[in-house]
PDB file of C-alpha atoms (C1' of nucleotides) in Angstrom:
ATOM      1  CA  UNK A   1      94.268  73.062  85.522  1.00 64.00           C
ATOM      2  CA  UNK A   2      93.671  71.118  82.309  1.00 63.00           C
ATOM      3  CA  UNK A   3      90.585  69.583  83.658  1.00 82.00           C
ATOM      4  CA  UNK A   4      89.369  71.793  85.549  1.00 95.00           C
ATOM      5  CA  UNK A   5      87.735  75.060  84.293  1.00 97.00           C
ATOM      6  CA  UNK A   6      88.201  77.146  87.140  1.00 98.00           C
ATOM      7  CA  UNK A   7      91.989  76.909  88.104  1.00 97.00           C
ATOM      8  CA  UNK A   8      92.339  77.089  84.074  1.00 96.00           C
ATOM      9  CA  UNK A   9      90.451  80.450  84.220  1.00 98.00           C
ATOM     10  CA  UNK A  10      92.848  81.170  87.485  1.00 97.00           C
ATOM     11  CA  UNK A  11      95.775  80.217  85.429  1.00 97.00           C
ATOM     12  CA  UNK A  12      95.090  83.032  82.675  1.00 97.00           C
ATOM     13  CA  UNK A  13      94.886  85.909  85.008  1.00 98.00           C
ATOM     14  CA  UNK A  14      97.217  84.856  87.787  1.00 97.00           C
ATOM     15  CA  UNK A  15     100.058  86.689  88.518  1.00 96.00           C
ATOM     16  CA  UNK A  16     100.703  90.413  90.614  1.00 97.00           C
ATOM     17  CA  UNK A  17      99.478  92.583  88.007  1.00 98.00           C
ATOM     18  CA  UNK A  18      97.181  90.729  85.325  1.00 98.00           C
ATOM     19  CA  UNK A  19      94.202  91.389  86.971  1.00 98.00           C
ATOM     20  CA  UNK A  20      95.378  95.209  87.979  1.00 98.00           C
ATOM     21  CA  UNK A  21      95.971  95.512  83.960  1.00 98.00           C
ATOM     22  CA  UNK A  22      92.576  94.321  82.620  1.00 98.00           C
ATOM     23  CA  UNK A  23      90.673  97.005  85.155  1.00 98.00           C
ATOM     24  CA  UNK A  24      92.795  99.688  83.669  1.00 98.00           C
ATOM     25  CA  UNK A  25      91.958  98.632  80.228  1.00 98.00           C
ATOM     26  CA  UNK A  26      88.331  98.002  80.958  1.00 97.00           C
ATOM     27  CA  UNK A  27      88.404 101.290  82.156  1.00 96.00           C
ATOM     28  CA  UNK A  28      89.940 103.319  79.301  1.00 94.00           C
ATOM     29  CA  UNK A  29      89.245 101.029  76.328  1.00 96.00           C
ATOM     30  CA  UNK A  30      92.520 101.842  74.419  1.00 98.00           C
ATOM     31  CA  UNK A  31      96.019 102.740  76.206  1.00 98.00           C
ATOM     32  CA  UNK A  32      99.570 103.339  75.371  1.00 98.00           C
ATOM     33  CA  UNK A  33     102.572 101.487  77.129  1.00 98.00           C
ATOM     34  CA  UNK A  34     103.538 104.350  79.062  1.00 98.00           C
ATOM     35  CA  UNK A  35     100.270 105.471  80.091  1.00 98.00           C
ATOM     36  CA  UNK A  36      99.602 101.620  81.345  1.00 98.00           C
ATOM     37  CA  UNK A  37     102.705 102.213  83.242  1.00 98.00           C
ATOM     38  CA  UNK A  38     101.518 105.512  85.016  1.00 97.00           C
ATOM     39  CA  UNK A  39      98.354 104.217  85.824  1.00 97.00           C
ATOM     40  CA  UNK A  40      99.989 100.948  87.350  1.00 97.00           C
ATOM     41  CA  UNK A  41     102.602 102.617  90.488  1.00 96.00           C
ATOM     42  CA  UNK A  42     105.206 100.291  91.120  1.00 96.00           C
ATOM     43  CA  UNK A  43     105.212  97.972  87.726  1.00 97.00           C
ATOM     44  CA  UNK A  44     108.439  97.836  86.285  1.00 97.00           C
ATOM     45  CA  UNK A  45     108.741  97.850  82.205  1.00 97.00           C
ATOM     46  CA  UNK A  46     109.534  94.194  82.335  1.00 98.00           C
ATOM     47  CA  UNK A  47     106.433  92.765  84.673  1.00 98.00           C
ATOM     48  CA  UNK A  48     103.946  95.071  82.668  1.00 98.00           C
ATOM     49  CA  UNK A  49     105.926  93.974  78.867  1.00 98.00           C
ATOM     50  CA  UNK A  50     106.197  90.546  80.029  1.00 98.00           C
ATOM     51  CA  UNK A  51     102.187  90.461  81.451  1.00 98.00           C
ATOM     52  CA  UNK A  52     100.819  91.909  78.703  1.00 98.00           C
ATOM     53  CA  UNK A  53     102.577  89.125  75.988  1.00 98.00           C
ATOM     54  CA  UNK A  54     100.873  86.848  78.379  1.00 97.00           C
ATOM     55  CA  UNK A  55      97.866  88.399  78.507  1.00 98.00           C
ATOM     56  CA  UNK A  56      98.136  88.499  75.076  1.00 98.00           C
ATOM     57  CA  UNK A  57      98.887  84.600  73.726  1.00 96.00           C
ATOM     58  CA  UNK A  58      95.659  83.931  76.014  1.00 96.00           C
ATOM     59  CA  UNK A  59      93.768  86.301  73.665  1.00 97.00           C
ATOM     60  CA  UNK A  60      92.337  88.293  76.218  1.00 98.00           C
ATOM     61  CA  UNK A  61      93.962  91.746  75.144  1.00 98.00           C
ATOM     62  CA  UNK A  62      94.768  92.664  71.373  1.00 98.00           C
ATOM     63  CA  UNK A  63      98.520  94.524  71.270  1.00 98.00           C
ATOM     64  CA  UNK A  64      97.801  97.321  68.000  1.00 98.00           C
ATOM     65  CA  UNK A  65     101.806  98.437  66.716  1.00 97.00           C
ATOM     66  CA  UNK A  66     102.396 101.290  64.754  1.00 96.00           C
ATOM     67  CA  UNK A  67     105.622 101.400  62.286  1.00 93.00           C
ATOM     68  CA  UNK A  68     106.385 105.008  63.497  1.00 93.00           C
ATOM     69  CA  UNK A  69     109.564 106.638  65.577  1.00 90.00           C
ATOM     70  CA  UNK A  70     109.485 107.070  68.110  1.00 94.00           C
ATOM     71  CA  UNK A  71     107.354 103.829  68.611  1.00 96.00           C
ATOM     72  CA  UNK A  72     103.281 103.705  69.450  1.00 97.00           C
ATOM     73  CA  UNK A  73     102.066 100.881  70.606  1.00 98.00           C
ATOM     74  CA  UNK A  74      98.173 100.237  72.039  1.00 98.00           C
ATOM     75  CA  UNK A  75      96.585  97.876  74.074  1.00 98.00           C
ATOM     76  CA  UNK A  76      92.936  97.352  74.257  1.00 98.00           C
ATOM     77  CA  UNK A  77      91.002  93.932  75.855  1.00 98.00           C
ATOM     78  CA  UNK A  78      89.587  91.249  73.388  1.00 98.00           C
ATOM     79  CA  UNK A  79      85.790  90.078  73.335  1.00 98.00           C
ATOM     80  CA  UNK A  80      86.975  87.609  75.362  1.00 98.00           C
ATOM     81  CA  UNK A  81      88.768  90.120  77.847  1.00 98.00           C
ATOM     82  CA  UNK A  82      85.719  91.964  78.447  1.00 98.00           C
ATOM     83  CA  UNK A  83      83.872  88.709  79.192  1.00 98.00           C
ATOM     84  CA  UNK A  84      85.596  88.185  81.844  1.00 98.00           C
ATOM     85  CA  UNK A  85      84.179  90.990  83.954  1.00 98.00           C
ATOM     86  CA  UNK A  86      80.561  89.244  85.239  1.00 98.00           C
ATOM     87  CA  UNK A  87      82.699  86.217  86.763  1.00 98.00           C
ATOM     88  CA  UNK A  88      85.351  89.001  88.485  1.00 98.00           C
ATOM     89  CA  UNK A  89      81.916  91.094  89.701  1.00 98.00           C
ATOM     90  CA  UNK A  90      80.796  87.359  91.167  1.00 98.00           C
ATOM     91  CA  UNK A  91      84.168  87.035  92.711  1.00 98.00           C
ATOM     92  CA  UNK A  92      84.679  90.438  93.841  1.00 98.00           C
ATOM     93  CA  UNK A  93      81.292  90.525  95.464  1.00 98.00           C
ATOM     94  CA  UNK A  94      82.040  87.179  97.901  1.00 98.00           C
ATOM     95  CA  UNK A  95      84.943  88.555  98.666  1.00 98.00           C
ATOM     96  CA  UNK A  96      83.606  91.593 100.314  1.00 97.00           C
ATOM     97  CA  UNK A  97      81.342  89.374 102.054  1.00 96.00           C
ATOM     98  CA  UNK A  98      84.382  87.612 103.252  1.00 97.00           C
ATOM     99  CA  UNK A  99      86.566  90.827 104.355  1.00 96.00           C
ATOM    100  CA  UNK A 100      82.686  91.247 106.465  1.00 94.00           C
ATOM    101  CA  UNK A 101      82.804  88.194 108.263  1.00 93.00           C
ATOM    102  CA  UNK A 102      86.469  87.757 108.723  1.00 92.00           C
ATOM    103  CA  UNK A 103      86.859  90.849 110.511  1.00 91.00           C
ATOM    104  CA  UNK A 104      83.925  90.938 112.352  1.00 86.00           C
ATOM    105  CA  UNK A 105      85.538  89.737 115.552  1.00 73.00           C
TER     106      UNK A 105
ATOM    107  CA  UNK B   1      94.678  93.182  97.585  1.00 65.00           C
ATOM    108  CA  UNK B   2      93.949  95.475 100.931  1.00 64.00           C
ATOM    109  CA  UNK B   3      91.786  97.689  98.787  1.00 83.00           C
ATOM    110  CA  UNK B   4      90.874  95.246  96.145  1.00 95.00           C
ATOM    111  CA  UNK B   5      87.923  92.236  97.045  1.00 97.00           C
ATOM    112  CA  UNK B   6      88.342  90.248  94.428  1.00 98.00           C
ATOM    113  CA  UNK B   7      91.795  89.886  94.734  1.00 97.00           C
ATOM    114  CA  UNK B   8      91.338  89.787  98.530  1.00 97.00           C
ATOM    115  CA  UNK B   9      89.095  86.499  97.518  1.00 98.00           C
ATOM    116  CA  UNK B  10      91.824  85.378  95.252  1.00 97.00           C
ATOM    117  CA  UNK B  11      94.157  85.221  98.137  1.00 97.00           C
ATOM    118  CA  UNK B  12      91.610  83.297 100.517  1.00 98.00           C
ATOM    119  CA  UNK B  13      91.843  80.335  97.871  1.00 98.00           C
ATOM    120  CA  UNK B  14      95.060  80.579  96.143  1.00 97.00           C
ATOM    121  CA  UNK B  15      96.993  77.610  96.268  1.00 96.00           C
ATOM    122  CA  UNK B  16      97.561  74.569  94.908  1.00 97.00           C
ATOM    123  CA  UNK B  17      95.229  72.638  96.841  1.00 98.00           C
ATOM    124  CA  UNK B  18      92.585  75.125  98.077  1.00 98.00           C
ATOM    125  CA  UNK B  19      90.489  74.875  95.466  1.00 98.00           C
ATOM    126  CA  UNK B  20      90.591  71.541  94.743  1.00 98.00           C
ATOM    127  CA  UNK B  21      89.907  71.033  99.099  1.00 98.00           C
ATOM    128  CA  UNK B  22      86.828  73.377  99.035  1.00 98.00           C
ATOM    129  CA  UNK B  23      85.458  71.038  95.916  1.00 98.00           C
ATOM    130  CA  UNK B  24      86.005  67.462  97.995  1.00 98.00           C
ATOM    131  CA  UNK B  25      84.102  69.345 100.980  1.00 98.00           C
ATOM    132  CA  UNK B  26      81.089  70.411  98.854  1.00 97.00           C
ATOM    133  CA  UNK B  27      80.720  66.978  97.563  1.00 97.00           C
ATOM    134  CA  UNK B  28      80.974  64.880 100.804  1.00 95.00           C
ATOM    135  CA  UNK B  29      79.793  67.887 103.258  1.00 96.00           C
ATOM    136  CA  UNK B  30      81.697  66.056 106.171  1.00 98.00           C
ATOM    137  CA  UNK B  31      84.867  64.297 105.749  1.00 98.00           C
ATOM    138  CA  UNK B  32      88.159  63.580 107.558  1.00 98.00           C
ATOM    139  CA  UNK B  33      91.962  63.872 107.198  1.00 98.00           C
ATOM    140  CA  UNK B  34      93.118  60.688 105.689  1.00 98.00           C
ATOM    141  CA  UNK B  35      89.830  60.700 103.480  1.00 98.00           C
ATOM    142  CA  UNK B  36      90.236  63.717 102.617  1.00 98.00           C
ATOM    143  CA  UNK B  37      94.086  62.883 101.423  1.00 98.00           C
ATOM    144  CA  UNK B  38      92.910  59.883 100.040  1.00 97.00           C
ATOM    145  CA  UNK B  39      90.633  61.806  97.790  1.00 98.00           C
ATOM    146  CA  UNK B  40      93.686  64.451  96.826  1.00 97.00           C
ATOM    147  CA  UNK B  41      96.303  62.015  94.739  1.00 97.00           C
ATOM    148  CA  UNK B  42      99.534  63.231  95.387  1.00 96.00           C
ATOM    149  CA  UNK B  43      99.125  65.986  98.113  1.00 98.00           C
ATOM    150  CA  UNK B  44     101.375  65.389 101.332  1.00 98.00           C
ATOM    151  CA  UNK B  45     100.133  65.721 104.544  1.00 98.00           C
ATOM    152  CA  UNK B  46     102.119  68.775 104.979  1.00 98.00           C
ATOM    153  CA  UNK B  47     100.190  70.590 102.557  1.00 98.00           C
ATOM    154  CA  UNK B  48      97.057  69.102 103.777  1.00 98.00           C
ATOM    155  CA  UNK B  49      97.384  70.286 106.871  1.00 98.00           C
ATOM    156  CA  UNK B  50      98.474  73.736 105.485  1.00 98.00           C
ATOM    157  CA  UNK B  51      95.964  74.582 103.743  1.00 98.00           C
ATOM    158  CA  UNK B  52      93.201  73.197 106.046  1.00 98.00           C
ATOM    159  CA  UNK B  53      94.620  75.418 108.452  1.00 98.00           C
ATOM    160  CA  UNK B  54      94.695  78.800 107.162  1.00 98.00           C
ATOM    161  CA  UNK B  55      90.855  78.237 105.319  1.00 98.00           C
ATOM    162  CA  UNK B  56      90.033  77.824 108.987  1.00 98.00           C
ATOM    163  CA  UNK B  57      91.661  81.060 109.484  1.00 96.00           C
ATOM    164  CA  UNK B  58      89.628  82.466 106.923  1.00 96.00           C
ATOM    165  CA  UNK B  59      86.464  80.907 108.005  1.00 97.00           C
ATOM    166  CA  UNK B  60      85.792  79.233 105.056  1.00 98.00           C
ATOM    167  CA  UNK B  61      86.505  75.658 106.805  1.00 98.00           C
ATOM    168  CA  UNK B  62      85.201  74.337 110.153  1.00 98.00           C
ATOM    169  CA  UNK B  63      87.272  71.872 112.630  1.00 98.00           C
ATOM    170  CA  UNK B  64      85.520  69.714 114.212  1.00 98.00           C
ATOM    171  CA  UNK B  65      88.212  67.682 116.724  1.00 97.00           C
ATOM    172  CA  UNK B  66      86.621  64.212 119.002  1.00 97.00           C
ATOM    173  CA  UNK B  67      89.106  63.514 122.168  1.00 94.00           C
ATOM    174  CA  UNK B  68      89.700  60.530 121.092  1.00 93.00           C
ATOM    175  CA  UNK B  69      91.934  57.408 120.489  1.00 91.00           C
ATOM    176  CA  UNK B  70      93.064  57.248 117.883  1.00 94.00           C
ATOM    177  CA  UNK B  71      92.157  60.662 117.032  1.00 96.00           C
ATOM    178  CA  UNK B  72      89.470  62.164 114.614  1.00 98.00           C
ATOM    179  CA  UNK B  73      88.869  65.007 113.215  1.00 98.00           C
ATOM    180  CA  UNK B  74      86.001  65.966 110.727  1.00 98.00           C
ATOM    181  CA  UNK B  75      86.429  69.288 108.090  1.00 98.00           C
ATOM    182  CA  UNK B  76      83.278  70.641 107.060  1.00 98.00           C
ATOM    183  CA  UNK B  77      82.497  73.997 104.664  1.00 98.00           C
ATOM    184  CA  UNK B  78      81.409  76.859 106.828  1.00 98.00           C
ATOM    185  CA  UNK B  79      78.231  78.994 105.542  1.00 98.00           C
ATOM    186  CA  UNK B  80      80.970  81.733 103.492  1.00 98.00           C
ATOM    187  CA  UNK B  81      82.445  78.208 102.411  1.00 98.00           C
ATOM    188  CA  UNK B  82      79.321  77.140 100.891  1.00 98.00           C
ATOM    189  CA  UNK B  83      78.993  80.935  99.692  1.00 98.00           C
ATOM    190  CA  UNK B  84      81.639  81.044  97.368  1.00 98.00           C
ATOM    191  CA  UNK B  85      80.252  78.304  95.434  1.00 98.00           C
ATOM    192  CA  UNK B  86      78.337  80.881  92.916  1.00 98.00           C
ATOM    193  CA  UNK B  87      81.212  82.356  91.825  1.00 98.00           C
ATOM    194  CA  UNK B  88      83.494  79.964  91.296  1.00 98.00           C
ATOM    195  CA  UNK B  89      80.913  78.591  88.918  1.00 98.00           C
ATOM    196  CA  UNK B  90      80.694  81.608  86.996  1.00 98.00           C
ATOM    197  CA  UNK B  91      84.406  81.837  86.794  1.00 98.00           C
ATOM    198  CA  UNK B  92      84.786  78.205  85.767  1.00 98.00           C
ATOM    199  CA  UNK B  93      82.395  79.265  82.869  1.00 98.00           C
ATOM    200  CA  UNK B  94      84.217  81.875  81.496  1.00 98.00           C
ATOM    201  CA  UNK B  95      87.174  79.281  81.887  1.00 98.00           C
ATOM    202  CA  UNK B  96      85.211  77.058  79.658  1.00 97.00           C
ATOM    203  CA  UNK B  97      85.039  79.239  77.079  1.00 96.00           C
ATOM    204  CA  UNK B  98      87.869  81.053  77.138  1.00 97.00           C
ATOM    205  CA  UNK B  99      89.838  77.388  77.153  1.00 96.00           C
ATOM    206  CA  UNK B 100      88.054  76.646  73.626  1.00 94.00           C
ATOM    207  CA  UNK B 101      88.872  80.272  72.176  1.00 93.00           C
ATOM    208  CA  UNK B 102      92.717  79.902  73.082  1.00 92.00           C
ATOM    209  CA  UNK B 103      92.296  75.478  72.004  1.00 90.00           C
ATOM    210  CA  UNK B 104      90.845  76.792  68.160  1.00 85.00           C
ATOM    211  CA  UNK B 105      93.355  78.338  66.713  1.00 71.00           C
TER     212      UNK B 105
ATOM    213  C1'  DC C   1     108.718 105.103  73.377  1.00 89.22           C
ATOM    214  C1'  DC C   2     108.688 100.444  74.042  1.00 89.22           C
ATOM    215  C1'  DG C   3     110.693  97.196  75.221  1.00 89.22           C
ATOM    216  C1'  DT C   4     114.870  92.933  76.319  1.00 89.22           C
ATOM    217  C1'  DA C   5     118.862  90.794  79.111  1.00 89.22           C
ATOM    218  C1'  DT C   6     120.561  89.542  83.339  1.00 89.22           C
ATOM    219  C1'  DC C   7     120.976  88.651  88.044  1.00 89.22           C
ATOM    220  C1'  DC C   8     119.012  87.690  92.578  1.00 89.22           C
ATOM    221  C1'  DG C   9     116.022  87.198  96.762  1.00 89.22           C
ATOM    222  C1'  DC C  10     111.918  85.135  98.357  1.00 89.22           C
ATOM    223  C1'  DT C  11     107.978  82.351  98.726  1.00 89.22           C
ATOM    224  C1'  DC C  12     105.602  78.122  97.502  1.00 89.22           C
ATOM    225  C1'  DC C  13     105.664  73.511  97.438  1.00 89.22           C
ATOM    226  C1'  DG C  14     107.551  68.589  97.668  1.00 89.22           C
ATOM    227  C1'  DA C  15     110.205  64.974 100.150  1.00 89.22           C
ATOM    228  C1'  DT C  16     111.550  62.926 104.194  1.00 89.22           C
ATOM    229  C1'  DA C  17     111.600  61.914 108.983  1.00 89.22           C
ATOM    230  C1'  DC C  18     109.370  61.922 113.301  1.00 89.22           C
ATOM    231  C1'  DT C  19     105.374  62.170 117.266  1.00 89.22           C
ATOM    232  C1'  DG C  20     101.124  62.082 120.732  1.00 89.22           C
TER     233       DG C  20
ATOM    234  C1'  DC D   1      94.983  58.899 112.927  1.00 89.22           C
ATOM    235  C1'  DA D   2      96.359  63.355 112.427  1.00 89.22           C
ATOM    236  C1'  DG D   3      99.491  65.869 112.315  1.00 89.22           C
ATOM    237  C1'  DT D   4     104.784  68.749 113.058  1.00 89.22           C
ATOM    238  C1'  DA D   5     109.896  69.731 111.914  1.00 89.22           C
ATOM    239  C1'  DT D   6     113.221  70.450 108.643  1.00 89.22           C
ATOM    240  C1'  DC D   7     115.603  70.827 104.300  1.00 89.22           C
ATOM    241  C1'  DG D   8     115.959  71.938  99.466  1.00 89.22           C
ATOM    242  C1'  DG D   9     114.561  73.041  94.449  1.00 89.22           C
ATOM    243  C1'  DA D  10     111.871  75.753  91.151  1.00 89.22           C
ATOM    244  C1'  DG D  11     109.615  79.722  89.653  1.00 89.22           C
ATOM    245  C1'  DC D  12     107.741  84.409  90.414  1.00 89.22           C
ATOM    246  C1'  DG D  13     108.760  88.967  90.677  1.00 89.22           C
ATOM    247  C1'  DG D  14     112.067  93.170  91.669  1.00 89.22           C
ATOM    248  C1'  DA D  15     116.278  95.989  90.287  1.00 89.22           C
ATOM    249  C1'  DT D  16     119.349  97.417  87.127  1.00 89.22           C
ATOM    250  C1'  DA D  17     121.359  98.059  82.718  1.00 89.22           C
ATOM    251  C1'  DC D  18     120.978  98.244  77.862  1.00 89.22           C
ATOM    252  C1'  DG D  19     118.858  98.502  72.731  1.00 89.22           C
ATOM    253  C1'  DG D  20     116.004  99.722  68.153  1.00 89.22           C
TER     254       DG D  20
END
DNA sequence: CCGTATCCGCTCCGATACTG
DNA sequence: CAGTATCGGAGCGGATACGG
């Protein structure tokens, strides 16, 4: 992982839900918390708080807090978030290829 | 990962020694067990055997096993193997990057 | 609304010992 | 040479409860 590009790029958006989180925010640009949550069945407060600090420290998605009560807090991906989405296209496409051929049979 | 390819491709290589397996098979196109271990500092032959085993399940790996004694056996990349090389590529480029964005501070 | 604190099961992986 | 059998630790992720 520290010399090798690819499992470093693996490393940022491993986990069960990173990758589940950037699709919803390449989808909808800017979401709350809560929304996130709804749009992501089964994600618990904590996985989808403690993904999105991660997500965050790697600079792929840019947190936006707003001093108000009750809170508002926004999400949206980074430059570098977005740029991510040719290499996940790549990916996504051998990997139907795969699901093909492995159940052929 | 039922409904989603590219994390069904994720799974196919996930690991800590997938990756790096698939990578000593591009470079040497045939290659054995020991050589192969030889080649991975540090990996067991637990793990070696492992992981060789289920990307044969996944068809990514071909066995090739000689009656003989002692034995051999050869690992080589099957054509989806070989396939997945594109990708990985452009994922390892985004890596690049994104590892000097997070390294500048 | 947007989290944190805590506990707990489960899977991944390493170490060690052994075999045809 | 090319594996298998078995045990054990560490970390990921789920459930629940609580807080500003």
């Amino acid at each position: 992982m520290e010399g090798c590009p690819v499992r470093f790029a693996l490393g940022l958006v491993s986990g069960k839900w990173k990758l589940r989180i950037l699709w919803e925010l390449n989808q909808q640009e800017i979401i709350r918390f809560n929304e996130l949550q709804r749009r992501l069945p089964g994600i618990s407060s904590v996985m989808l708080s403690k993904s999105l600090d991660e997500l965050e420290q790697c600079r792929l998605v840019h947190r936006e807090q707003y001093p108000e009560i009750p809170p508002k807090v926004e999400y949206s991906l980074t430059e570098l978030g977005r740029s991510i989405d040719p290499a996940l296209k790549a990916l996504g496409a051998w990997g139907a290829q795969a699901y093909e051929q492995i159940h052929a049979n």
